[in-house]
Amino acid sequence: MDPLNEKDIQATFSGPVPKLKNLGFFATARYNNSDGHLFGERRYAAIDGWKIDAFRHWFTQRNADQLSSYGRIPIPDSLKTGDRALVPMAESEQLTFTGKLTYIPKPAIGITYSLFGSSGDSRGYDDSWRYAPDGRTQYRGYSHHHFLAFRHSPSATVFYNLRGSYQYNYGRSWLYESTKVADYPGASGYLPLGASDDQTGFVQGDNQYGRGKTIRKVYMMNGDFNWQVDRINMIKLGFEARQHDILYNNQPMLETDLWKSYKYSNEINGKGLEFSDYWALMENYWRNWNTTYESEKLRLANATDGDYMDYNRKPLEFAAYIQDKIELGEIVLNAGVRFDYFQPNAKTMVDKRTLSEQIGLSGNLRESVAKKQLSPRLGFSFPVSDRGAFHVSYGHFFQMPSFEKLFERPIDVHMTPLLLAGSNLGDADLKPERTIAYEVGLQQELNGQFGLDVTLFYKDIRNQLGLEAVKTVDAVGYYRYINRDYGNVKGFSLSLEKMRTGLLSGSIDYTFQYARGSASNPDFLQLIEVATRMSGESIQFPERQILALDWDQRHTLNMVLSLTKPGNWGMSCIATVGSGLPYSPSSVEQLALPDREFKNSARKPMQFNVDLKANKQFTMGALTYSLFLRVYNLLDRLNENTVYAITGRATQNARLPYDQLVQMQMLRQGGQFTMSEWDNEPSWFSEPRRVQAGLAVRF
């Protein structure tokens, strides 16, 4: 328990700008510093890995004749110099700011300028670094968003809005800003040697080499025009255009070829040496290594390396719509159509199976085709009683794949046969995901205090992403994203709302649904059926099957209960219950289970959470104070978000008795970790109870 785990400070000011008529301002700033809920234990310092790796090298040379009898090399405790302190591993620090100026020269005209800015640092949790939390990459970023809006009402029946914005996002990840490499143990810079446990995968001292940068600019303009034509028709039309400018660079530190070959001197043998003597000789060897081999130990990746990536993309999005709201007495009809347009402004390959050395050359590339869709949408409602209404809606929807899937490892940037082999290629020519949605519902007021809503829904989803295995004519295999999967979601929801009477208000809603399709994850390669052409050439095609999608939660229940005395005090409780999501089970015997029968065929444990919020207000002089309490996960329930495929639980793994015995024996020989530490995955659980208490002052 840490009462200062999270610090959150917010300030808001608003009012008229002094001496400037019709000009008002609003400004708010927030500072948040959180250690998160995922912690590691510093058993190993980052530098320990260098010495541990050297110890294993020395031990192997010294005991070469008897190594098989040792099983695993035991690491002395003296090589672990960590202080065993608990270290936050999902920490973040962020400062955000919002400013707004509003100018109203006339009642019918309004001009608004807004500025949104943020700056922050964070680290992402990686379970393999749980016992050596130092040496992890830091993520640093900032953004600013400028927004200008103009509103005009030329008459009582017409008004329109025009808006323009510019958004800039910058993100960078590194361990050190400098690329300096430590020449010897204890020197500053990137460590060229580290160690990890070969059984559990836990790092025993090291640093991450990742270095990346992302810059994204978005220029946006939109507008809408609203016209109450007569008492029956209200016309609304609008548009939005977005020009993106995305720069992505990934340039990690890599080992040089000479360092890979000569990390250890062939002239220094540990067979007749104590480790302290061996270590002293190796330290001297590493001090002089750069001079001896006229090389650095590490270097930045370049265009010939598989980890290197550097590209710029400028996709364009445009949409326009028109809608007519028709009111025929108590019958309301909304009819409209939306046009979507997407231009990736990037190249795609012509022949995906051409020679690997030619696959990224200009002769095998063409411009991607712009994607368009005209989407009709219709909705209407009519009363079924003086307190109830029936509503129906139907619509088509257009959604492009994420930019990551469109532009991941672009085919026209630094592509060689070596880089192509085994890669996942994005495709700028991917089609949009197309959804057709249907909804039918009834809203009914009950005795003036309760409102009931019953809704039936169905969605048909086409062109979902899948992964295709491709082999070039010179037998280089790779994967690429394609549109081939589909799914559907159907079900109903019931909602009962209690309007506030006296102190009490609340609501309860229940959803029952089926979400099924041919695949959930675009990175999942489906079973491949192999057939033969008449010519004898083999062909491959995916075997499709309809199965539960990853988000197929059969039952969902949400409940809200509030007790409020406006201007004095308030308390609310929010509870959510959800049935288990699907997962794919596996066998303890490690059998290859048929995917068609077992993919997403089992269910994780039920999800349950309760949050509590309370506040108390009081006034002293010109100031209004508000004491607040927020408790997230009130019951401290650890929901299991990820589970072991064998047991279906995050709390328990399973092995065959013989395998369990062997693994336990290996852990004892290594002497570093226990079975429970290996099996426990803290990030597989939801966040434990989090309490926020604070004071707000208004003046």
XYZ file of C-alpha atoms in Angstrom:
699
model
C 0.000 0.000 0.000
C 1.427 3.379 -1.060
C -0.584 6.512 -0.181
C 1.477 8.576 -2.650
C 1.367 6.144 -5.566
C -0.481 8.682 -7.702
C -0.372 12.467 -7.527
C -2.991 14.408 -9.483
C -3.325 18.198 -9.490
C -5.835 20.111 -11.614
C -6.599 23.813 -11.945
C -9.315 25.551 -13.963
C -9.932 29.245 -14.575
C -12.631 30.879 -16.686
C -14.345 34.210 -17.135
C -14.312 37.375 -19.243
C -11.035 38.836 -20.509
C -10.504 42.157 -18.699
C -10.975 45.303 -20.817
C -11.904 43.273 -23.929
C -15.601 43.306 -24.609
C -17.332 40.070 -25.696
C -14.175 37.989 -25.192
C -14.118 35.154 -22.664
C -11.514 32.602 -21.694
C -11.317 29.118 -20.248
C -8.088 27.450 -19.122
C -7.377 24.190 -17.371
C -4.158 22.347 -16.540
C -3.501 18.958 -15.040
C -0.392 17.281 -13.671
C -0.474 13.532 -13.076
C 2.345 11.396 -11.715
C 1.564 7.719 -11.243
C 3.698 4.727 -10.324
C 1.027 2.385 -11.675
C 0.138 -0.944 -10.108
C 2.811 -3.166 -11.681
C 6.072 -3.386 -9.733
C 9.322 -5.257 -10.077
C 11.975 -6.221 -7.552
C 15.528 -5.013 -8.142
C 17.372 -8.264 -7.460
C 19.827 -7.470 -10.236
C 21.394 -4.160 -11.174
C 21.717 -3.531 -14.903
C 25.503 -4.000 -14.763
C 25.167 -7.445 -13.116
C 24.324 -9.066 -16.432
C 27.791 -8.373 -17.833
C 29.468 -10.184 -14.932
C 26.919 -13.024 -14.875
C 27.455 -13.682 -18.583
C 31.208 -13.726 -17.987
C 30.740 -16.114 -15.053
C 28.805 -18.544 -17.254
C 31.530 -18.328 -19.897
C 34.222 -18.977 -17.280
C 32.236 -21.792 -15.637
C 31.762 -23.531 -18.997
C 35.510 -23.425 -19.724
C 36.566 -24.436 -16.211
C 34.145 -27.373 -15.961
C 33.958 -28.426 -19.597
C 34.513 -32.109 -18.773
C 31.794 -32.250 -16.102
C 29.296 -29.705 -17.446
C 26.621 -32.277 -18.260
C 26.475 -33.358 -14.605
C 25.723 -29.803 -13.445
C 22.598 -29.431 -15.600
C 22.390 -25.649 -15.169
C 25.109 -23.253 -14.117
C 24.465 -21.966 -10.556
C 24.939 -18.195 -10.206
C 26.530 -17.054 -6.902
C 24.502 -14.561 -4.868
C 27.561 -12.309 -4.782
C 26.955 -11.465 -8.452
C 23.530 -10.021 -7.643
C 24.041 -6.444 -6.457
C 20.427 -5.246 -6.563
C 18.981 -3.721 -3.400
C 15.744 -5.771 -3.715
C 13.712 -2.556 -3.684
C 10.272 -2.512 -5.275
C 10.436 -0.515 -8.507
C 7.426 0.782 -10.494
C 7.380 -0.734 -13.995
C 4.395 1.028 -15.560
C 5.060 4.535 -14.296
C 3.994 7.704 -16.079
C 4.247 11.462 -15.659
C 2.075 13.775 -17.733
C 1.247 17.463 -17.945
C -1.777 18.551 -20.001
C -3.164 21.980 -20.773
C -6.319 23.302 -22.408
C -6.935 26.926 -23.293
C -9.955 28.436 -25.002
C -10.865 31.947 -26.169
C -14.432 32.728 -27.204
C -15.362 35.923 -29.024
C -19.026 36.788 -29.604
C -19.205 40.112 -31.487
C -22.914 39.585 -32.176
C -25.495 37.139 -30.796
C -25.554 35.324 -34.141
C -21.766 35.022 -34.533
C -19.239 33.165 -32.410
C -15.523 32.571 -32.916
C -13.569 30.120 -30.769
C -9.867 29.325 -30.607
C -8.736 26.330 -28.540
C -5.307 24.985 -27.700
C -4.697 21.499 -26.302
C -1.205 20.522 -25.231
C 0.429 17.625 -23.412
C 3.867 16.394 -22.463
C 4.772 13.173 -20.739
C 7.164 10.337 -19.964
C 6.324 6.699 -19.365
C 7.644 3.154 -19.386
C 5.788 0.046 -20.487
C 5.616 -3.113 -18.383
C 7.618 -6.107 -19.588
C 7.380 -9.167 -17.348
C 10.769 -10.556 -18.383
C 12.387 -7.532 -16.671
C 10.516 -8.065 -13.380
C 13.673 -8.752 -11.341
C 16.004 -6.379 -13.214
C 13.742 -3.363 -13.781
C 16.546 -0.916 -14.628
C 17.727 -0.572 -18.205
C 14.274 -0.393 -19.807
C 13.430 1.978 -22.640
C 11.703 5.235 -21.734
C 8.946 6.739 -23.880
C 8.771 10.533 -24.122
C 6.301 12.570 -26.091
C 4.488 15.839 -26.464
C 1.656 17.169 -28.594
C -0.211 20.360 -29.364
C -3.551 20.779 -31.092
C -4.839 24.108 -32.412
C -8.549 24.411 -33.137
C -10.404 27.370 -34.714
C -14.202 27.386 -35.025
C -16.661 29.858 -36.553
C -20.412 29.730 -35.873
C -23.021 31.838 -37.647
C -26.821 31.932 -37.469
C -27.966 34.185 -40.351
C -31.619 33.547 -39.501
C -33.814 31.798 -36.970
C -33.989 28.707 -39.206
C -30.391 28.484 -40.443
C -27.039 28.086 -38.744
C -23.690 26.720 -39.854
C -20.262 25.895 -38.395
C -16.802 25.935 -39.940
C -13.819 24.434 -38.131
C -10.146 23.988 -38.844
C -7.398 22.402 -36.791
C -3.743 21.440 -36.782
C -2.439 18.601 -34.618
C 1.191 17.721 -33.950
C 2.261 14.596 -32.046
C 5.868 13.736 -31.297
C 7.011 10.557 -29.601
C 10.450 9.159 -28.946
C 11.764 6.079 -27.171
C 15.270 5.415 -25.930
C 17.244 4.395 -22.878
C 19.819 7.166 -23.306
C 19.706 10.148 -25.620
C 23.381 9.575 -26.424
C 24.497 6.482 -28.361
C 27.647 6.141 -26.260
C 28.590 2.516 -25.505
C 30.218 1.403 -22.251
C 33.816 0.421 -23.066
C 34.175 -1.727 -19.942
C 32.083 -2.811 -16.925
C 31.217 0.251 -14.869
C 31.638 2.780 -17.685
C 28.686 4.921 -18.747
C 26.629 4.207 -21.853
C 24.802 1.280 -23.398
C 25.864 -2.084 -21.969
C 27.083 -4.389 -24.759
C 26.688 -7.515 -22.612
C 23.801 -8.729 -20.477
C 22.339 -11.940 -19.126
C 18.998 -13.667 -18.786
C 17.810 -16.967 -17.374
C 17.434 -19.513 -20.174
C 14.597 -21.363 -18.405
C 12.287 -18.598 -17.213
C 13.398 -15.836 -19.575
C 13.871 -13.393 -16.676
C 16.548 -10.767 -17.328
C 19.458 -10.857 -14.881
C 20.936 -7.474 -15.764
C 20.923 -5.816 -19.175
C 19.570 -2.843 -21.079
C 17.185 -2.464 -23.990
C 18.589 -1.257 -27.300
C 15.402 0.153 -28.814
C 15.478 3.691 -30.251
C 12.539 5.054 -32.208
C 10.775 8.242 -33.220
C 7.281 8.998 -34.498
C 5.990 12.353 -35.737
C 2.392 12.701 -36.807
C 0.758 15.846 -38.159
C -2.934 16.138 -38.956
C -4.509 19.024 -40.865
C -8.290 18.965 -40.520
C -11.189 21.016 -41.827
C -14.884 20.309 -41.336
C -18.182 22.068 -41.427
C -21.912 21.575 -41.167
C -24.960 23.456 -42.438
C -28.341 23.169 -40.688
C -31.599 24.437 -42.170
C -35.095 24.112 -40.733
C -36.848 24.195 -44.120
C -40.348 24.099 -42.676
C -42.133 22.524 -39.747
C -41.635 19.097 -41.326
C -38.093 19.065 -42.742
C -34.746 19.888 -41.217
C -31.791 19.466 -43.566
C -28.290 18.899 -42.251
C -25.219 18.469 -44.420
C -21.536 18.496 -43.663
C -18.033 17.464 -44.617
C -14.673 16.629 -43.061
C -11.210 16.404 -44.616
C -8.065 15.147 -42.883
C -4.566 15.259 -44.334
C -2.138 13.106 -42.351
C 1.639 13.367 -42.387
C 3.263 10.394 -40.618
C 6.990 9.990 -40.078
C 8.144 6.735 -38.479
C 11.722 5.894 -37.606
C 13.019 2.822 -35.771
C 16.794 2.668 -35.423
C 17.878 0.482 -32.500
C 21.392 -0.233 -31.312
C 22.807 -3.495 -32.694
C 25.915 -5.564 -32.051
C 28.692 -5.109 -34.597
C 29.875 -8.224 -36.429
C 33.286 -8.074 -34.739
C 31.717 -7.819 -31.287
C 29.520 -10.839 -32.020
C 32.634 -12.860 -32.863
C 35.115 -11.554 -30.289
C 33.192 -10.686 -27.120
C 35.537 -13.046 -25.302
C 39.232 -13.418 -25.948
C 40.330 -16.749 -27.379
C 43.618 -16.273 -25.526
C 42.026 -16.069 -22.063
C 40.844 -19.458 -20.822
C 39.142 -19.896 -17.481
C 40.120 -23.538 -17.028
C 43.019 -22.863 -14.710
C 41.816 -19.589 -13.224
C 39.662 -18.496 -10.342
C 36.766 -16.346 -11.469
C 38.189 -13.186 -9.870
C 41.393 -13.596 -11.903
C 39.459 -14.396 -15.071
C 37.247 -11.332 -14.560
C 40.265 -9.034 -14.094
C 41.818 -10.271 -17.350
C 38.538 -9.877 -19.252
C 38.003 -6.360 -17.885
C 41.377 -5.353 -19.297
C 40.525 -7.066 -22.613
C 37.277 -5.108 -22.915
C 38.977 -1.801 -22.016
C 41.279 -2.199 -25.016
C 38.777 -3.933 -27.297
C 37.864 -0.879 -29.433
C 41.528 -0.131 -30.106
C 42.454 -3.756 -30.739
C 39.708 -4.388 -33.292
C 39.335 -0.787 -34.517
C 35.596 -1.086 -34.064
C 32.727 -0.201 -31.757
C 30.887 -2.899 -29.841
C 27.446 -1.545 -30.792
C 26.185 0.559 -33.697
C 22.973 2.156 -34.858
C 20.915 0.044 -37.256
C 20.960 1.052 -40.914
C 18.844 0.379 -44.010
C 20.296 -3.121 -44.491
C 19.178 -4.327 -41.054
C 15.861 -6.021 -40.397
C 15.139 -3.896 -37.318
C 15.591 -0.618 -39.199
C 12.558 1.295 -40.417
C 12.277 4.819 -41.791
C 9.347 6.025 -43.870
C 6.976 8.921 -44.430
C 3.311 8.518 -45.434
C 0.640 11.134 -46.196
C -2.802 9.494 -46.390
C -5.886 11.624 -47.066
C -9.380 11.119 -45.618
C -12.550 12.855 -46.752
C -16.208 12.412 -45.844
C -19.434 14.246 -46.670
C -23.008 13.619 -45.632
C -26.542 14.898 -46.021
C -29.473 14.122 -43.746
C -33.126 15.064 -43.679
C -35.057 14.904 -40.428
C -38.742 14.603 -41.299
C -41.357 15.111 -38.578
C -44.822 13.957 -39.625
C -46.811 14.590 -36.512
C -45.545 12.080 -33.974
C -43.611 10.086 -36.563
C -39.945 11.091 -36.950
C -37.895 9.897 -39.929
C -34.141 10.430 -40.357
C -32.874 9.639 -43.850
C -29.346 10.316 -44.977
C -26.356 9.216 -46.954
C -22.627 9.515 -46.232
C -19.753 9.424 -48.711
C -16.322 8.242 -47.492
C -13.084 8.561 -49.432
C -9.596 7.388 -48.459
C -6.426 7.891 -50.475
C -3.394 6.097 -48.942
C -0.867 7.917 -51.161
C 1.442 4.907 -51.042
C 2.526 2.100 -53.326
C 1.583 -1.565 -53.328
C 3.112 -4.565 -55.074
C 1.947 -5.849 -58.465
C 3.197 -9.446 -58.198
C 3.452 -10.769 -54.652
C 5.338 -13.898 -55.761
C 7.984 -12.362 -58.012
C 11.691 -12.831 -57.258
C 12.424 -11.670 -53.728
C 15.174 -9.310 -54.900
C 12.695 -7.578 -57.228
C 9.626 -7.457 -54.998
C 10.272 -3.916 -53.768
C 11.647 -2.441 -56.993
C 9.752 0.216 -58.946
C 8.911 -2.241 -61.732
C 6.828 -4.308 -59.288
C 5.056 -1.364 -57.655
C 1.942 0.637 -58.468
C -0.016 3.372 -56.743
C -2.689 2.117 -54.369
C -6.275 2.699 -55.425
C -8.411 5.224 -53.541
C -11.217 3.625 -51.530
C -14.760 5.004 -51.707
C -18.140 4.112 -50.267
C -21.624 5.579 -50.346
C -23.383 4.616 -47.109
C -27.160 4.995 -46.756
C -28.567 5.413 -43.253
C -32.191 5.363 -42.202
C -33.981 5.667 -38.900
C -37.515 6.320 -37.795
C -39.561 6.340 -34.623
C -43.246 6.563 -33.800
C -45.265 6.456 -30.572
C -46.988 3.301 -29.411
C -48.620 5.058 -26.445
C -48.541 8.433 -24.749
C -45.437 7.233 -22.839
C -43.701 4.941 -25.303
C -42.018 5.025 -28.707
C -40.805 2.410 -31.166
C -37.594 3.063 -33.118
C -35.790 1.363 -36.016
C -32.419 2.158 -37.599
C -30.410 0.788 -40.512
C -27.031 1.940 -41.738
C -23.853 1.172 -43.648
C -20.486 2.084 -42.119
C -16.973 2.466 -43.543
C -13.752 2.029 -41.563
C -10.242 1.782 -42.933
C -7.699 -0.531 -41.241
C -5.273 1.118 -38.846
C -2.308 2.923 -40.364
C -0.095 0.298 -38.736
C -1.645 -2.429 -40.889
C -1.549 -0.258 -44.022
C 2.061 0.847 -43.723
C 3.819 -1.753 -41.523
C 7.188 -2.594 -43.113
C 6.433 -0.861 -46.451
C 7.377 -2.895 -49.491
C 9.003 0.093 -51.238
C 11.370 1.012 -48.371
C 14.734 -0.772 -47.891
C 13.350 -4.194 -48.885
C 15.876 -6.990 -49.493
C 15.426 -10.798 -49.621
C 16.963 -11.062 -46.140
C 14.535 -8.496 -44.702
C 11.579 -9.988 -46.570
C 11.984 -13.503 -45.159
C 9.497 -14.079 -42.337
C 8.271 -10.460 -42.289
C 4.694 -9.243 -41.806
C 4.030 -6.745 -44.595
C 1.392 -4.073 -44.473
C -0.513 -3.268 -47.641
C -1.562 0.273 -48.526
C -4.164 -1.211 -50.888
C -6.221 -2.883 -48.150
C -9.968 -2.416 -48.457
C -12.118 -0.752 -45.801
C -14.013 -2.805 -43.251
C -17.695 -2.594 -44.200
C -20.429 -2.939 -41.601
C -24.192 -3.095 -42.014
C -26.022 -2.446 -38.745
C -29.678 -3.015 -37.869
C -31.422 -1.934 -34.679
C -34.997 -2.194 -33.423
C -36.097 -0.888 -30.058
C -38.833 0.254 -27.724
C -38.639 3.053 -25.153
C -41.345 3.137 -22.497
C -41.896 5.369 -19.487
C -43.255 3.536 -16.444
C -45.294 5.423 -13.798
C -43.268 8.624 -14.157
C -40.248 7.313 -12.229
C -38.858 4.532 -14.389
C -37.844 4.340 -18.036
C -37.506 1.051 -19.929
C -35.504 0.578 -23.136
C -35.463 -2.702 -25.077
C -33.193 -2.941 -28.141
C -32.430 -5.748 -30.594
C -29.311 -5.350 -32.754
C -27.453 -7.107 -35.551
C -24.196 -6.203 -37.313
C -22.699 -7.828 -40.371
C -18.971 -7.087 -40.772
C -17.051 -7.726 -44.006
C -13.447 -7.251 -45.142
C -11.910 -7.866 -41.729
C -8.161 -8.353 -41.778
C -6.414 -11.688 -41.940
C -2.865 -12.853 -42.548
C -1.772 -14.585 -45.741
C 1.331 -16.756 -46.091
C 3.138 -16.044 -49.369
C 6.170 -17.661 -50.970
C 8.098 -16.043 -53.821
C 9.221 -17.991 -56.876
C 12.694 -18.252 -55.325
C 11.183 -19.785 -52.135
C 11.389 -16.786 -49.773
C 8.413 -16.901 -47.400
C 6.677 -13.901 -45.856
C 3.253 -12.816 -44.600
C 0.994 -9.964 -45.603
C -2.302 -8.539 -44.396
C -5.328 -9.112 -46.617
C -9.101 -8.592 -46.441
C -10.634 -12.013 -46.070
C -12.361 -12.412 -42.719
C -15.929 -11.620 -41.737
C -18.075 -11.637 -38.640
C -21.430 -10.774 -37.192
C -22.716 -9.525 -33.861
C -26.291 -10.050 -32.711
C -28.173 -9.761 -29.469
C -30.400 -7.578 -27.370
C -30.134 -5.141 -24.478
C -32.522 -4.249 -21.660
C -32.171 -1.004 -19.749
C -34.163 0.235 -16.762
C -33.532 3.767 -15.500
C -34.756 5.201 -12.212
C -35.236 8.968 -12.476
C -34.111 10.923 -9.441
C -36.813 11.344 -6.830
C -35.623 12.752 -3.556
C -32.080 11.496 -3.064
C -32.238 8.313 -5.139
C -31.519 7.624 -8.815
C -30.012 4.720 -10.695
C -30.014 2.424 -13.686
C -29.462 -1.176 -14.639
C -28.794 -2.547 -18.106
C -28.211 -6.047 -19.411
C -26.823 -7.102 -22.794
C -26.947 -10.559 -24.334
C -24.933 -11.024 -27.516
C -23.216 -13.419 -29.889
C -20.076 -12.212 -31.697
C -18.925 -14.785 -34.217
C -16.750 -14.732 -37.299
C -13.907 -16.298 -39.206
C -11.139 -14.667 -37.110
C -10.606 -12.046 -34.399
C -6.911 -11.279 -34.680
C -5.442 -10.043 -37.981
C -2.052 -11.439 -36.899
C -3.467 -14.979 -36.589
C -2.613 -17.224 -39.534
C -5.501 -19.584 -40.160
C -5.217 -23.225 -41.088
C -4.070 -23.707 -44.640
C -5.570 -26.406 -46.827
C -3.277 -27.717 -49.556
C -4.637 -28.871 -52.906
C -3.086 -29.669 -56.254
C -3.788 -28.197 -59.666
C -4.198 -30.475 -62.660
C -0.663 -29.466 -63.662
C 0.647 -30.847 -60.365
C 1.346 -27.419 -58.835
C 0.281 -27.153 -55.202
C -2.034 -24.339 -54.157
C -2.996 -23.118 -50.702
C -6.146 -21.530 -49.405
C -7.365 -20.720 -45.908
C -9.900 -23.011 -44.298
C -12.636 -20.751 -42.978
C -14.744 -21.547 -39.985
C -17.204 -19.582 -37.898
C -16.111 -19.307 -34.282
C -16.495 -17.088 -31.241
C -14.639 -13.807 -31.648
C -12.258 -12.581 -28.942
C -14.813 -10.009 -27.690
C -17.759 -12.439 -27.615
C -18.994 -11.664 -24.107
C -22.316 -13.452 -23.797
C -23.692 -11.608 -20.745
C -22.948 -8.060 -19.593
C -24.642 -6.355 -16.647
C -24.080 -2.747 -15.537
C -25.635 -1.178 -12.446
C -25.501 2.398 -11.134
C -26.969 3.574 -7.828
C -26.723 7.221 -6.760
C -27.681 9.092 -3.605
C -27.390 12.839 -4.126
C -28.321 16.013 -2.324
C -27.442 18.707 -4.899
C -25.051 21.342 -3.621
C -24.329 19.360 -0.459
C -23.195 15.772 -0.881
C -23.373 12.838 -3.261
C -22.450 9.176 -3.506
C -22.626 6.715 -6.387
C -21.793 3.054 -6.830
C -21.094 1.534 -10.251
C -20.972 -2.259 -10.660
C -20.171 -4.240 -13.803
C -20.492 -7.988 -14.320
C -19.443 -9.816 -17.472
C -19.329 -13.458 -18.437
C -15.973 -14.898 -19.460
C -14.415 -14.068 -22.817
C -13.269 -16.871 -25.144
C -9.804 -18.392 -25.227
C -8.233 -21.331 -27.065
C -7.452 -24.255 -24.728
C -4.429 -26.509 -25.088
C -3.484 -29.905 -23.725
C -1.154 -30.569 -20.805
C 0.344 -33.327 -22.974
C 1.184 -30.541 -25.486
C -0.823 -32.246 -28.185
C -1.446 -30.355 -31.415
C -5.180 -29.806 -30.969
C -7.187 -29.291 -34.177
C -7.632 -25.541 -34.513
C -11.030 -25.873 -36.212
C -12.437 -27.535 -33.093
C -10.660 -25.755 -30.246
C -10.082 -22.149 -31.374
C -11.889 -19.916 -28.825
C -13.842 -22.941 -27.583
C -13.393 -22.305 -23.832
C -14.218 -19.381 -21.538
C -12.153 -17.319 -19.105
C -13.518 -16.641 -15.599
C -16.291 -14.110 -15.075
C -15.374 -10.404 -14.758
C -16.715 -8.364 -11.834
C -15.938 -4.848 -10.621
C -17.409 -2.239 -8.256
C -16.402 1.447 -8.130
C -17.458 3.966 -5.489
C -17.479 7.760 -5.729
C -18.456 10.227 -3.002
C -18.189 13.962 -2.423
C -19.081 16.529 0.210
C -19.357 20.267 -0.487
C -19.215 23.183 1.914
C -18.715 26.941 1.655
C -16.426 29.210 3.648
C -16.579 32.854 2.698
C -16.234 33.278 -1.061
C -14.783 29.799 -1.531
C -16.578 26.523 -2.149
C -14.764 23.387 -1.064
C -15.428 19.856 -2.208
C -13.939 16.809 -0.520
C -14.030 13.788 -2.796
C -13.302 10.093 -2.543
C -12.998 7.714 -5.497
C -12.417 4.013 -4.974
C -11.808 1.949 -8.086
C -12.209 -1.823 -7.714
C -13.768 -1.384 -4.278
C -13.755 -5.128 -3.502
C -10.125 -5.517 -4.638
C -11.064 -8.277 -7.067
C -8.311 -9.393 -9.427
C -10.087 -10.207 -12.672
C -8.171 -12.623 -14.883
C -7.738 -10.889 -18.251
C -5.251 -13.409 -19.669
C -5.142 -17.089 -18.738
C -3.004 -20.166 -19.231
C -4.363 -22.145 -22.156
C -4.016 -25.414 -20.211
C -5.953 -24.449 -17.067
C -8.060 -21.500 -18.198
C -6.847 -19.560 -15.135
C -4.248 -16.855 -14.592
C -3.642 -18.130 -11.065
C -2.579 -21.649 -11.985
C -0.474 -23.344 -14.624
C -0.285 -27.119 -15.121
C 2.364 -29.583 -16.264
C 2.713 -33.330 -16.438
C 4.240 -34.746 -13.207
C 7.505 -35.654 -14.932
C 7.783 -32.229 -16.597
C 7.004 -30.548 -13.274
C 9.758 -32.546 -11.554
C 12.327 -31.709 -14.243
C 11.458 -28.006 -14.218
C 11.618 -27.851 -10.406
C 15.010 -29.557 -10.422
C 16.341 -27.112 -13.016
C 15.092 -24.148 -10.990
C 16.818 -25.484 -7.866
C 20.053 -25.977 -9.805
C 19.912 -22.425 -11.111
C 19.094 -21.125 -7.652
C 17.616 -17.859 -8.905
C 13.839 -18.216 -9.205
C 10.963 -20.303 -7.875
C 8.170 -22.039 -9.750
C 5.556 -19.629 -8.382
C 7.614 -16.623 -9.552
C 7.860 -18.153 -13.003
C 4.154 -18.957 -13.276
C 2.909 -15.683 -11.783
C 2.167 -13.012 -14.428
C 1.089 -9.786 -12.672
C 0.034 -8.091 -15.916
C -2.541 -10.826 -16.578
C -4.768 -9.430 -13.820
C -6.846 -6.279 -13.625
C -5.681 -3.358 -11.503
C -6.167 -3.898 -7.742
C -8.047 -1.463 -5.522
C -7.076 2.170 -6.158
C -8.185 4.960 -3.826
C -8.163 8.643 -4.753
C -8.932 11.252 -2.103
C -8.666 14.960 -2.640
C -9.889 18.489 -2.219
C -11.291 20.828 -4.859
C -11.552 24.578 -4.285
C -13.803 26.819 -6.384
C -13.958 30.592 -6.330
